[in-house]
Amino acid sequence: GQNIDQPTEMTATEGAIVQINCTYQTSGFNGLFWYQQHAGEAPTFLSYNVLDGLEEKGRFSSFLSRSKGYSYLLLKELQMKDSASYLCAVMDSNYQLIWGAGTKLIIKP
Amino acid sequence: GAVVSQHPSWVICKSGTSVKIECRSLDFQATTMFWYRQFPKQSLMLMATSNEGSKATYEQGVEKDKFLINHASLTLSTLTVTSAHPEDSSFYICSARGNRDQGPQETQYFGPGTRLLVL
């Protein structure tokens, strides 16, 4: 079957750095997405990786290793507004998105 | 700014009534639109995928006669919850994918969601 694993919850301190990991097993691979979802709101697109390596976008970076079925989202200089759920999703060979359950990130002052 | 709009944002209705939710892509043509449902503190659940001009593909366990999806144009899809019951109360979110100038083509852009409460 297809499976996306990410931690359920993480806690970090304002101003610090946090890494949210995602491992996947899917039938085929056409890219990996990270979305941010604040409580009560719809997800918003953060990043897309289809090749191995690190993609940096401001305070957020996303890394992919296809051979290991692994990705991480790195958030630097954490701000209180970064408190949200972070969803990892993989596009399979049929271009269907397989969603992880999300990681709830709690930022403490 | 928003690239996908959804209307209405809130619906409260009586049991047995039908509710229509609209999803529009604002600055691109959405060849594919998706409808999700999300219960509190749970993950997104894909209900159906629709391509413009063709019938929607429903996920296992989703009743196609209860959740009617129409994707009549490249910018509009509608979800109608027919004969709604309290257990249909949820957060319904649409997303759209298509040829947008910004971002990867495979990206799904989400609407703001519709909260449905069936009394």
Short mmCIF file of C-alpha atoms in Angstrom, two decimals:
data_model
loop_
_atom_site.label_atom_id
_atom_site.label_comp_id
_atom_site.label_asym_id
_atom_site.label_seq_id
_atom_site.Cartn_x
_atom_site.Cartn_y
_atom_site.Cartn_z
CA GLY A 1 0.00 0.00 0.00
CA GLN A 2 0.89 3.65 -0.09
CA ASN A 3 2.09 5.30 3.07
CA ILE A 4 3.26 8.72 4.23
CA ASP A 5 4.74 9.05 7.72
CA GLN A 6 5.39 12.25 9.59
CA PRO A 7 5.47 13.03 13.32
CA THR A 8 2.12 13.89 14.85
CA GLU A 9 3.32 16.86 16.85
CA MET A 10 6.47 18.88 17.46
CA THR A 11 7.28 21.76 19.79
CA ALA A 12 9.91 24.43 19.19
CA THR A 13 10.93 27.81 20.57
CA GLU A 14 10.45 31.15 18.89
CA GLY A 15 13.60 32.15 17.00
CA ALA A 16 14.89 28.58 16.79
CA ILE A 17 15.10 26.09 13.90
CA VAL A 18 12.91 23.02 13.47
CA GLN A 19 13.05 20.14 11.00
CA ILE A 20 9.90 18.19 10.15
CA ASN A 21 10.59 14.81 8.57
CA CYS A 22 8.47 12.88 6.11
CA THR A 23 9.05 9.37 4.82
CA TYR A 24 7.02 7.81 2.06
CA GLN A 25 6.29 4.59 0.22
CA THR A 26 4.20 5.12 -2.89
CA SER A 27 3.51 3.51 -6.23
CA GLY A 28 5.62 5.79 -8.34
CA PHE A 29 6.79 9.29 -7.64
CA ASN A 30 6.01 12.56 -9.40
CA GLY A 31 7.02 15.00 -6.72
CA LEU A 32 6.60 15.82 -3.06
CA PHE A 33 4.70 18.79 -1.68
CA TRP A 34 4.69 20.57 1.65
CA TYR A 35 1.62 22.54 2.69
CA GLN A 36 0.94 24.68 5.74
CA GLN A 37 -2.49 24.59 7.36
CA HIS A 38 -3.47 26.93 10.15
CA ALA A 39 -6.27 25.76 12.42
CA GLY A 40 -9.64 26.25 10.79
CA GLU A 41 -8.18 27.22 7.44
CA ALA A 42 -7.41 25.49 4.15
CA PRO A 43 -3.85 24.38 3.29
CA THR A 44 -1.48 26.75 1.55
CA PHE A 45 1.31 25.63 -0.76
CA LEU A 46 4.85 25.88 0.61
CA SER A 47 7.14 23.86 -1.62
CA TYR A 48 7.52 21.24 -4.30
CA ASN A 49 10.49 18.89 -4.76
CA VAL A 50 10.84 16.47 -7.63
CA LEU A 51 14.65 16.21 -7.82
CA ASP A 52 17.03 15.30 -5.01
CA GLY A 53 18.43 18.14 -3.01
CA LEU A 54 17.55 21.22 -1.06
CA GLU A 55 15.15 23.93 -2.20
CA GLU A 56 15.35 27.14 -0.22
CA LYS A 57 12.61 29.72 -0.07
CA GLY A 58 13.15 32.40 2.52
CA ARG A 59 12.93 30.99 6.05
CA PHE A 60 11.63 27.68 4.72
CA SER A 61 13.68 24.98 2.99
CA SER A 62 12.64 21.56 1.75
CA PHE A 63 14.90 18.59 1.09
CA LEU A 64 14.29 15.44 -0.89
CA SER A 65 16.08 12.10 -1.22
CA ARG A 66 14.20 9.88 -3.64
CA SER A 67 16.43 6.86 -3.02
CA LYS A 68 15.60 7.00 0.68
CA GLY A 69 11.95 7.96 0.27
CA TYR A 70 12.61 10.87 2.58
CA SER A 71 11.99 14.57 2.79
CA TYR A 72 12.19 17.24 5.42
CA LEU A 73 10.88 20.77 5.83
CA LEU A 74 13.25 23.10 7.65
CA LEU A 75 11.89 26.23 9.28
CA LYS A 76 14.38 28.84 10.47
CA GLU A 77 13.95 31.87 12.74
CA LEU A 78 10.66 30.53 13.97
CA GLN A 79 7.86 32.98 14.55
CA MET A 80 4.69 32.52 16.55
CA LYS A 81 2.67 32.65 13.32
CA ASP A 82 4.46 29.48 12.16
CA SER A 83 2.32 27.52 14.62
CA ALA A 84 0.31 25.35 12.27
CA SER A 85 0.04 21.86 10.85
CA TYR A 86 2.48 20.97 8.11
CA LEU A 87 1.28 18.45 5.56
CA CYS A 88 3.55 16.27 3.45
CA ALA A 89 2.01 14.94 0.23
CA VAL A 90 3.45 12.76 -2.53
CA MET A 91 2.20 12.62 -6.09
CA ASP A 92 2.14 9.01 -7.25
CA SER A 93 2.45 7.51 -10.73
CA ASN A 94 -1.20 8.35 -11.46
CA TYR A 95 -0.63 11.98 -10.46
CA GLN A 96 -2.77 11.43 -7.38
CA LEU A 97 -1.71 13.19 -4.20
CA ILE A 98 -1.18 10.90 -1.23
CA TRP A 99 -1.46 12.93 1.97
CA GLY A 100 0.31 12.48 5.25
CA ALA A 101 -1.68 13.06 8.43
CA GLY A 102 0.20 16.28 9.12
CA THR A 103 2.56 17.47 11.84
CA LYS A 104 1.21 19.95 14.33
CA LEU A 105 3.95 22.44 15.15
CA ILE A 106 3.65 24.33 18.42
CA ILE A 107 5.85 27.40 18.87
CA LYS A 108 6.56 28.56 22.40
CA PRO A 109 7.85 32.02 23.31
CA GLY B 1 -3.59 36.95 -3.38
CA ALA B 2 -6.06 34.10 -3.50
CA VAL B 3 -5.97 31.95 -6.59
CA VAL B 4 -8.97 29.77 -5.74
CA SER B 5 -12.20 31.06 -4.24
CA GLN B 6 -14.93 29.06 -2.58
CA HIS B 7 -18.48 30.09 -1.78
CA PRO B 8 -20.13 30.11 0.64
CA SER B 9 -17.64 30.06 3.49
CA TRP B 10 -20.29 29.05 6.03
CA VAL B 11 -23.54 27.14 5.65
CA ILE B 12 -26.05 26.19 8.32
CA CYS B 13 -28.99 24.19 7.05
CA LYS B 14 -31.75 21.88 8.19
CA SER B 15 -31.49 18.14 7.79
CA GLY B 16 -32.85 16.98 4.45
CA THR B 17 -31.98 20.09 2.47
CA SER B 18 -29.42 20.30 -0.33
CA VAL B 19 -26.41 22.56 -0.25
CA LYS B 20 -24.35 23.74 -3.21
CA ILE B 21 -20.73 24.84 -2.82
CA GLU B 22 -18.90 26.65 -5.63
CA CYS B 23 -15.18 26.54 -6.31
CA ARG B 24 -13.55 28.93 -8.77
CA SER B 25 -10.00 29.27 -10.03
CA LEU B 26 -9.29 32.99 -10.28
CA ASP B 27 -6.18 33.45 -12.38
CA PHE B 28 -5.72 30.18 -14.23
CA GLN B 29 -7.64 27.48 -16.03
CA ALA B 30 -8.13 24.49 -13.77
CA THR B 31 -8.05 21.34 -15.82
CA THR B 32 -8.55 19.31 -12.67
CA MET B 33 -10.40 20.15 -9.48
CA PHE B 34 -10.48 18.19 -6.27
CA TRP B 35 -12.95 18.06 -3.42
CA TYR B 36 -11.81 17.22 0.09
CA ARG B 37 -13.52 16.84 3.43
CA GLN B 38 -11.81 17.38 6.75
CA PHE B 39 -13.20 16.56 10.17
CA PRO B 40 -11.80 18.35 13.23
CA LYS B 41 -8.21 17.42 14.04
CA GLN B 42 -8.13 14.89 11.20
CA SER B 43 -6.29 14.69 7.92
CA LEU B 44 -7.65 15.80 4.57
CA MET B 45 -9.82 13.16 2.92
CA LEU B 46 -10.11 13.25 -0.85
CA MET B 47 -13.72 12.81 -1.92
CA ALA B 48 -13.50 13.11 -5.68
CA THR B 49 -11.48 14.33 -8.62
CA SER B 50 -13.08 16.08 -11.54
CA ASN B 51 -11.77 17.01 -14.95
CA GLU B 52 -13.48 19.70 -16.96
CA GLY B 53 -16.22 18.31 -19.14
CA SER B 54 -16.15 14.77 -17.79
CA LYS B 55 -17.68 12.87 -14.90
CA ALA B 56 -16.02 13.04 -11.52
CA THR B 57 -14.04 10.12 -10.15
CA TYR B 58 -15.13 9.35 -6.61
CA GLU B 59 -13.00 7.80 -3.90
CA GLN B 60 -14.05 4.55 -2.35
CA GLY B 61 -16.79 5.01 0.20
CA VAL B 62 -17.99 8.36 -1.17
CA GLU B 63 -21.57 8.22 -2.45
CA LYS B 64 -21.71 9.84 -5.87
CA ASP B 65 -25.50 10.25 -5.69
CA LYS B 66 -25.18 12.15 -2.44
CA PHE B 67 -22.23 14.33 -3.37
CA LEU B 68 -22.92 15.64 -6.87
CA ILE B 69 -19.97 17.22 -8.60
CA ASN B 70 -20.13 19.34 -11.72
CA HIS B 71 -17.08 20.74 -13.46
CA ALA B 72 -18.76 22.66 -16.25
CA SER B 73 -15.94 25.02 -17.12
CA LEU B 74 -12.22 25.44 -16.68
CA THR B 75 -12.76 27.87 -13.82
CA LEU B 76 -15.77 26.48 -11.96
CA SER B 77 -16.65 23.29 -10.13
CA THR B 78 -19.61 22.75 -7.83
CA LEU B 79 -20.28 20.25 -5.08
CA THR B 80 -23.88 19.65 -4.09
CA VAL B 81 -24.55 17.80 -0.87
CA THR B 82 -28.00 16.34 -1.42
CA SER B 83 -30.37 15.62 1.46
CA ALA B 84 -27.78 16.67 4.00
CA HIS B 85 -27.75 15.06 7.44
CA PRO B 86 -25.92 16.02 10.64
CA GLU B 87 -23.16 13.50 9.92
CA ASP B 88 -22.35 15.47 6.74
CA SER B 89 -21.32 18.43 8.88
CA SER B 90 -17.69 19.02 8.05
CA PHE B 91 -15.14 21.35 6.48
CA TYR B 92 -15.28 20.98 2.69
CA ILE B 93 -12.28 22.21 0.74
CA CYS B 94 -11.74 22.37 -2.99
CA SER B 95 -8.45 22.61 -4.80
CA ALA B 96 -7.54 23.27 -8.39
CA ARG B 97 -4.66 22.28 -10.59
CA GLY B 98 -3.85 23.66 -14.02
CA ASN B 99 -1.64 25.85 -16.14
CA ARG B 100 -0.80 28.63 -13.77
CA ASP B 101 2.08 30.91 -14.65
CA GLN B 102 3.49 30.76 -11.15
CA GLY B 103 4.54 27.58 -9.40
CA PRO B 104 4.85 23.99 -10.61
CA GLN B 105 2.08 22.80 -12.87
CA GLU B 106 1.31 19.88 -10.58
CA THR B 107 0.55 22.11 -7.60
CA GLN B 108 -2.91 22.02 -6.12
CA TYR B 109 -4.13 25.40 -4.93
CA PHE B 110 -6.75 25.29 -2.24
CA GLY B 111 -9.85 27.35 -1.76
CA PRO B 112 -10.53 28.78 1.71
CA GLY B 113 -13.00 26.01 2.53
CA THR B 114 -16.69 25.83 3.41
CA ARG B 115 -17.92 24.95 6.87
CA LEU B 116 -21.18 23.02 6.68
CA LEU B 117 -23.33 22.54 9.76
CA VAL B 118 -26.43 20.43 9.34
CA LEU B 119 -28.94 20.73 12.15
#
